[in-house]
PDB file of N, CA and C in Angstrom:
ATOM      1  N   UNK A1474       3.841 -19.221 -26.939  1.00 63.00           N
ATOM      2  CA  UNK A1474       3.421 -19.725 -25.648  1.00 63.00           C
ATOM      3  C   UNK A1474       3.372 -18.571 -24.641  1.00 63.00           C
ATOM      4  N   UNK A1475       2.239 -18.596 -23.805  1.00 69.00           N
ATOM      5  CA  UNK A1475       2.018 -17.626 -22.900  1.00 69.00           C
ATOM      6  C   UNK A1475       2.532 -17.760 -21.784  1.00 69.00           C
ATOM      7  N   UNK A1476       3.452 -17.141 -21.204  1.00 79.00           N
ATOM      8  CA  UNK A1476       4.023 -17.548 -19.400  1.00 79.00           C
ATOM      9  C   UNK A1476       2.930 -16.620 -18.624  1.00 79.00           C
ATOM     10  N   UNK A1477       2.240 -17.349 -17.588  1.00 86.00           N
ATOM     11  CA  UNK A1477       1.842 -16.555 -16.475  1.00 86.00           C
ATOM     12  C   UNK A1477       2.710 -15.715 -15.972  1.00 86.00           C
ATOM     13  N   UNK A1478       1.962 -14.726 -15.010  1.00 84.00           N
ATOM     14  CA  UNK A1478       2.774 -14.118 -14.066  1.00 84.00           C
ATOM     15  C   UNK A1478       2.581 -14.300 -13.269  1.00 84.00           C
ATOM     16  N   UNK A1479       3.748 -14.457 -11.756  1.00 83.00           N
ATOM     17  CA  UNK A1479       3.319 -14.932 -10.499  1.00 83.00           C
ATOM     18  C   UNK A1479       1.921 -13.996  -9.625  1.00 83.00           C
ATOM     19  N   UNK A1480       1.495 -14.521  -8.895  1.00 82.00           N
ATOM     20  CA  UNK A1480       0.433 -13.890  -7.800  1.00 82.00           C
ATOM     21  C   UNK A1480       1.136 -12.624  -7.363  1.00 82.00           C
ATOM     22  N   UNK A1481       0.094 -12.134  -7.410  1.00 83.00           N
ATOM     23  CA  UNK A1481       0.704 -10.391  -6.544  1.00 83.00           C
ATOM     24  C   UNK A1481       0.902 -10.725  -5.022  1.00 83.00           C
ATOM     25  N   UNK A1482       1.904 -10.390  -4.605  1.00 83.00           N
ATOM     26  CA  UNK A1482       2.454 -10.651  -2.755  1.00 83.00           C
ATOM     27  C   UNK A1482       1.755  -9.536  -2.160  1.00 83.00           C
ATOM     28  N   UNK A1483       0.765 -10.278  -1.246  1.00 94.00           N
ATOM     29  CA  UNK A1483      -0.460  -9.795  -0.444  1.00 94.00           C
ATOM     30  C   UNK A1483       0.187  -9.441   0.838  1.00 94.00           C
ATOM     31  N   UNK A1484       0.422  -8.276   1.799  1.00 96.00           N
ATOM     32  CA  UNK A1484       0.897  -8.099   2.721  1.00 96.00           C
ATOM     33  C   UNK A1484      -0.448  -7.362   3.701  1.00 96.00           C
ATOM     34  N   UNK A1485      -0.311  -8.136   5.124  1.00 96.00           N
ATOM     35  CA  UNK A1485      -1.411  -6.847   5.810  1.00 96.00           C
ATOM     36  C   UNK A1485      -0.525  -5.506   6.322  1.00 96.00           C
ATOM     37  N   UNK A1486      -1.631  -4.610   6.507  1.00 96.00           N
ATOM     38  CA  UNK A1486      -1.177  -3.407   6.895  1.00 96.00           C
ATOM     39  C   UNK A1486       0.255  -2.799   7.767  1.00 96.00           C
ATOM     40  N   UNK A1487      -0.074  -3.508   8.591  1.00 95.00           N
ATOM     41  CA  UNK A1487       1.477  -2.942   9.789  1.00 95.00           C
ATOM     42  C   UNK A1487       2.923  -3.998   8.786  1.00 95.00           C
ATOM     43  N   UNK A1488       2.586  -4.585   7.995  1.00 96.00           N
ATOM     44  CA  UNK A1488       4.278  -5.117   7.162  1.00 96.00           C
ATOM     45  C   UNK A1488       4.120  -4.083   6.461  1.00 96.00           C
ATOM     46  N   UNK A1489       2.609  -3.626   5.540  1.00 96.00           N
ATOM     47  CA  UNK A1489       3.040  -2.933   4.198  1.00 96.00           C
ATOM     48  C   UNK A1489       3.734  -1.526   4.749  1.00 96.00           C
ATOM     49  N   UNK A1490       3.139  -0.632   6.023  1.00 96.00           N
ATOM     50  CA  UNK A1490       3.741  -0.366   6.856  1.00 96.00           C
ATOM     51  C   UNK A1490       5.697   0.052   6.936  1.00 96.00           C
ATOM     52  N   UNK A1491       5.744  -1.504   7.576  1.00 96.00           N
ATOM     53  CA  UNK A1491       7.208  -1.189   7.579  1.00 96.00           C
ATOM     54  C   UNK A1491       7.856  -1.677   6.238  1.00 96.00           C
ATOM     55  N   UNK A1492       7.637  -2.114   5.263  1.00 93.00           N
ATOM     56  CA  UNK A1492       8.167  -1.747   4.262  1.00 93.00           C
ATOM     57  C   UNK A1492       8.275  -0.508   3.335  1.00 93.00           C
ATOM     58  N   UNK A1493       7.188   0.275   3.112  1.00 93.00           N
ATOM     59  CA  UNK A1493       7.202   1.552   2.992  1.00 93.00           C
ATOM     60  C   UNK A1493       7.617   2.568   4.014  1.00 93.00           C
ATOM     61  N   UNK A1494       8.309   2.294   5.095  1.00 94.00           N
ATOM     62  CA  UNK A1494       9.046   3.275   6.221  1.00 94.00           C
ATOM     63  C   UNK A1494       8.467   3.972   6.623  1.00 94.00           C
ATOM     64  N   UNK A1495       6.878   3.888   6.861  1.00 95.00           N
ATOM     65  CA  UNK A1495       6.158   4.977   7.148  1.00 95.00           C
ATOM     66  C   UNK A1495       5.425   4.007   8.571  1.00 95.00           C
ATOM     67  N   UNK A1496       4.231   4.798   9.200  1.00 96.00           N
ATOM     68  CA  UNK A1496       3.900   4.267  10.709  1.00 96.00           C
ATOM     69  C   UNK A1496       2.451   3.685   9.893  1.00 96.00           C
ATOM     70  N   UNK A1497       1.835   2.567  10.751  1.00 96.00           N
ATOM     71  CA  UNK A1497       0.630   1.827  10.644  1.00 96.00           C
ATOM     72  C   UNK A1497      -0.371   3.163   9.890  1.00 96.00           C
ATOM     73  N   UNK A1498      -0.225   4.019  11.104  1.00 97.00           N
ATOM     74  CA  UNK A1498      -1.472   4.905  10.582  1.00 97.00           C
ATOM     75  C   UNK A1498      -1.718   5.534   9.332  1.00 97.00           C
ATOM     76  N   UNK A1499      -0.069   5.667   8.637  1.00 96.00           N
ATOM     77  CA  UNK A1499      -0.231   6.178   7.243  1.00 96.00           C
ATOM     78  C   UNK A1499      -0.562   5.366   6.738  1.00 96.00           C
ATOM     79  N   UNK A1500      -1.107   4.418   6.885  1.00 97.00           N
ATOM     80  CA  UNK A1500      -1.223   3.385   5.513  1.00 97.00           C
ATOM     81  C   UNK A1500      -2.213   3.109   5.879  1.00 97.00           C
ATOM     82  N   UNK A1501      -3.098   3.447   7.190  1.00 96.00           N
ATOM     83  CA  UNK A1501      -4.630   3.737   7.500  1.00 96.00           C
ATOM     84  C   UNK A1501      -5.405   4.947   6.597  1.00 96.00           C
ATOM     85  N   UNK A1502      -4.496   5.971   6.708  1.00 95.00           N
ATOM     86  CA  UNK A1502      -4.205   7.585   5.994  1.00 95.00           C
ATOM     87  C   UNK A1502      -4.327   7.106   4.766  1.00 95.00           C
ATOM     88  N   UNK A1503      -3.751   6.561   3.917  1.00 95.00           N
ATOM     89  CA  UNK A1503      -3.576   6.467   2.358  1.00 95.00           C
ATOM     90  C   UNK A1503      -4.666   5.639   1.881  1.00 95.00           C
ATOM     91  N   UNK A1504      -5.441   5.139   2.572  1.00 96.00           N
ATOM     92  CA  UNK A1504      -6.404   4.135   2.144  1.00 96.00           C
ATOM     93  C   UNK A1504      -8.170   5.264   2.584  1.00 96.00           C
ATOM     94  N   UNK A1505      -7.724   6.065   3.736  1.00 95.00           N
ATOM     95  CA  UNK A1505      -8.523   6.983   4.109  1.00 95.00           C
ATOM     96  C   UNK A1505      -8.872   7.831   2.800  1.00 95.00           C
ATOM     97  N   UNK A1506      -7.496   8.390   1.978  1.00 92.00           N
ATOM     98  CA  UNK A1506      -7.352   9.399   1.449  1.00 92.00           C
ATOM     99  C   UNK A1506      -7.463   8.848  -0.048  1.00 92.00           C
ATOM    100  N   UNK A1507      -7.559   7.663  -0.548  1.00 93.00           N
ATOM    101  CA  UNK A1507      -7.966   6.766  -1.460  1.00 93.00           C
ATOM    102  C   UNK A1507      -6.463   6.821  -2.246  1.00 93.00           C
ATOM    103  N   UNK A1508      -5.826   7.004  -1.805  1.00 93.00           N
ATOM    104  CA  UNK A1508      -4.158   6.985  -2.671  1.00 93.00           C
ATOM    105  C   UNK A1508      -3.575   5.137  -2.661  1.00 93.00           C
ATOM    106  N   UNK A1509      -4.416   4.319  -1.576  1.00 96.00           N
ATOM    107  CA  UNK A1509      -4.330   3.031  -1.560  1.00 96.00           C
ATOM    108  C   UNK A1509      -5.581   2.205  -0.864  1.00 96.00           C
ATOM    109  N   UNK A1510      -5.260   0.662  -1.895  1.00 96.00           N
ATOM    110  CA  UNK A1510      -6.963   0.081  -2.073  1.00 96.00           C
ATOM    111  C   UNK A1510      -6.473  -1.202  -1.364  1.00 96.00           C
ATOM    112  N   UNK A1511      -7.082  -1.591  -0.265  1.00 96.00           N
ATOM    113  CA  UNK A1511      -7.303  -3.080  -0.381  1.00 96.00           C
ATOM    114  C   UNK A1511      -7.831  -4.026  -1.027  1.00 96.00           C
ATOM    115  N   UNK A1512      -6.926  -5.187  -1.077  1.00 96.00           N
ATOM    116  CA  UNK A1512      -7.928  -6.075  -2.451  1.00 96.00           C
ATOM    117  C   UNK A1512      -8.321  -7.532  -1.584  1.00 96.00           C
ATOM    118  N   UNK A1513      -8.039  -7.316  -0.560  1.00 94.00           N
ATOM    119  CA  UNK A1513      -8.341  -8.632   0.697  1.00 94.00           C
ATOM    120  C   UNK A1513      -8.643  -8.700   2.209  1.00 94.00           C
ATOM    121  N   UNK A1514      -9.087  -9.646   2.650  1.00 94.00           N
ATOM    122  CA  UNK A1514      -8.464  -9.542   3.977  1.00 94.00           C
ATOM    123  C   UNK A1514      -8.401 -11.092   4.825  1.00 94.00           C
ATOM    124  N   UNK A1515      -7.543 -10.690   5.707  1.00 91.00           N
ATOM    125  CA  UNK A1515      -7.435 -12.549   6.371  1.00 91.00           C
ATOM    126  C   UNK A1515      -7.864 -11.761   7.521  1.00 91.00           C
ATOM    127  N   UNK A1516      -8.509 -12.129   8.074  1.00 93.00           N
ATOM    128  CA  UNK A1516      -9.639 -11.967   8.978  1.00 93.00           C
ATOM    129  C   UNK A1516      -9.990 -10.655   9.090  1.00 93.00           C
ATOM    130  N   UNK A1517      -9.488 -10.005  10.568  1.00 92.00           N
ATOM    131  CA  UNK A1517      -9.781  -8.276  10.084  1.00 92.00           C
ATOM    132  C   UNK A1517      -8.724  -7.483   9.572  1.00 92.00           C
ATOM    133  N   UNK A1518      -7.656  -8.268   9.329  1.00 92.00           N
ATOM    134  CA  UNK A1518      -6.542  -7.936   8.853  1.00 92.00           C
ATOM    135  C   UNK A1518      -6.592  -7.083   6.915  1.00 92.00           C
ATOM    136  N   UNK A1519      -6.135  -5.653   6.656  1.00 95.00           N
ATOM    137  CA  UNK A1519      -7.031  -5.529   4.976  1.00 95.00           C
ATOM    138  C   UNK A1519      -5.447  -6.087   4.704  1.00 95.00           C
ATOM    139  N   UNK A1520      -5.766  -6.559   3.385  1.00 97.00           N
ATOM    140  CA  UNK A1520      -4.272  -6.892   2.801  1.00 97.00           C
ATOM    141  C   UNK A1520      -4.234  -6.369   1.580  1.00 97.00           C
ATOM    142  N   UNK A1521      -2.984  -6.033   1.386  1.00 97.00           N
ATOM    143  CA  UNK A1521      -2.605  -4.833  -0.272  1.00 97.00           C
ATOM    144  C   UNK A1521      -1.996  -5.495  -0.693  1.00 97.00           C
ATOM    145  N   UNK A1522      -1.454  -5.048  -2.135  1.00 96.00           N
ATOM    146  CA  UNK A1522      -0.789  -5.250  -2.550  1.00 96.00           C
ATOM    147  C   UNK A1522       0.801  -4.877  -2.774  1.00 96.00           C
ATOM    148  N   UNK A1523       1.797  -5.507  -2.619  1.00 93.00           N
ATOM    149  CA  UNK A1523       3.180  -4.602  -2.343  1.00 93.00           C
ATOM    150  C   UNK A1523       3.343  -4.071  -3.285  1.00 93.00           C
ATOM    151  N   UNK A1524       3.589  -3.667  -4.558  1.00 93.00           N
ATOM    152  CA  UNK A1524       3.249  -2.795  -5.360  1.00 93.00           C
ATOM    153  C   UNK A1524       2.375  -1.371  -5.126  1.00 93.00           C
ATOM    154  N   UNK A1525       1.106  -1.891  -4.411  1.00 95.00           N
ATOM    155  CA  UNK A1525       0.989  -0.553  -4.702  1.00 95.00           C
ATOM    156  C   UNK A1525       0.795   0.113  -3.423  1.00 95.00           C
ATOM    157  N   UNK A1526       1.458  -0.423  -2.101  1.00 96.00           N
ATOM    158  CA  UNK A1526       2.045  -0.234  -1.278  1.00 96.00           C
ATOM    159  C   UNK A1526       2.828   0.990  -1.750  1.00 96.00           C
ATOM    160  N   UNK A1527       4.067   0.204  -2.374  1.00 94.00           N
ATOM    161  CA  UNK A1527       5.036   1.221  -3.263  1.00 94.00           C
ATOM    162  C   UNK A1527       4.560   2.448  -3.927  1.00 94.00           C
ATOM    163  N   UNK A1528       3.370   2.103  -4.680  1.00 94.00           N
ATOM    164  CA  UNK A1528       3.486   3.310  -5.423  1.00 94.00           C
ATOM    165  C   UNK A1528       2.652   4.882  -4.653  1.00 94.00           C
ATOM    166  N   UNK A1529       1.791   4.261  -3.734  1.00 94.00           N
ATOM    167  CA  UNK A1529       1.155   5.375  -2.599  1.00 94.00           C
ATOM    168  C   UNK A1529       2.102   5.785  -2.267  1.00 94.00           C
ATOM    169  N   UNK A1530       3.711   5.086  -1.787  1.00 93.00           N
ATOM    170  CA  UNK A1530       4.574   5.951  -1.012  1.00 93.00           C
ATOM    171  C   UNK A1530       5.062   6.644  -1.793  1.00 93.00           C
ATOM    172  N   UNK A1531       5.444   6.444  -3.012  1.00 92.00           N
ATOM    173  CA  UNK A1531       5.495   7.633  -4.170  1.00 92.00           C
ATOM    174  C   UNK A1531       5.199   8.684  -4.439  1.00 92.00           C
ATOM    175  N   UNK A1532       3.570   8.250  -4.240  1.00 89.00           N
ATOM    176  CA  UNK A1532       2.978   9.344  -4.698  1.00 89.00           C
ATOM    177  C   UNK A1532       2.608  10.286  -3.416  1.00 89.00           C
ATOM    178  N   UNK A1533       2.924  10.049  -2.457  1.00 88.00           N
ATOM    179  CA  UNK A1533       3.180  11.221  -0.786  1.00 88.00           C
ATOM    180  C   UNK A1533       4.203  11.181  -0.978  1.00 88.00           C
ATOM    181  N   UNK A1534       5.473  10.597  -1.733  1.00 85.00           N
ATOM    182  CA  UNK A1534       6.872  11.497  -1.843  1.00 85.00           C
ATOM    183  C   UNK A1534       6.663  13.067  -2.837  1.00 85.00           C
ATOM    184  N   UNK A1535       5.868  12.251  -3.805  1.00 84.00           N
ATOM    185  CA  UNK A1535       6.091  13.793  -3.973  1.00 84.00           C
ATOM    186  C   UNK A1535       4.853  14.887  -4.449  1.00 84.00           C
ATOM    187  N   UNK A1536       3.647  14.862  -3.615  1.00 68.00           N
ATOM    188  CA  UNK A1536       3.099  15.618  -3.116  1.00 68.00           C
ATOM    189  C   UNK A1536       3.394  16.485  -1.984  1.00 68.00           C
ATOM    190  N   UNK A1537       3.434  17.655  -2.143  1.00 66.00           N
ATOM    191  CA  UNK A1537       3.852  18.748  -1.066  1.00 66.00           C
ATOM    192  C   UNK A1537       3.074  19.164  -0.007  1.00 66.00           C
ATOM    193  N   UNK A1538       3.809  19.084   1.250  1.00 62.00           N
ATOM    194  CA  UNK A1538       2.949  18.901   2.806  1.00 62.00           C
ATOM    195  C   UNK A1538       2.226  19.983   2.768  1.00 62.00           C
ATOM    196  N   UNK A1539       0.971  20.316   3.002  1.00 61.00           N
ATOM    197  CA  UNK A1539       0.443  21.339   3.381  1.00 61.00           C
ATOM    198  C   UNK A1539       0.276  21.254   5.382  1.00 61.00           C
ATOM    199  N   UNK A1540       0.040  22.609   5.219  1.00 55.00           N
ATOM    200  CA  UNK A1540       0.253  23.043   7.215  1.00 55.00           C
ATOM    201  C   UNK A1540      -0.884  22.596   7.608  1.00 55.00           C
TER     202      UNK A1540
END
């Protein structure tokens, strides 16, 4: 028997935001910079996925700042 898996938890920008500890604009930045995709939106709001919310902040943890 096959179990589903639940729905992916859709967050808009300024939560995914403060859950990844970073400011609105990075997560304007990471979607700029294609490191994160929207897969929705409720009105003009884009909505992600928390997952990969997570894993963009990852992956700018450990990419090294250039000047």
């Amino acid at each position: 028997m096959l179990t589903s898996l639940p729905p992916p938890v859709l967050i808009p920008g300024p939560l995914a935001a403060e859950e990844a500890g970073v400011a609105p604009a990075t997560i304007r930045k990471w979607v700029q910079l294609g490191h994160l995709k929207a897969v929705g939106k409720a009105g003009r709001a884009q909505l992600f996925r928390l997952e990969d919310v997570f894993a963009a902040e990852r992956l700018a943890r450990r990419r090294p700042r250039t000047a």
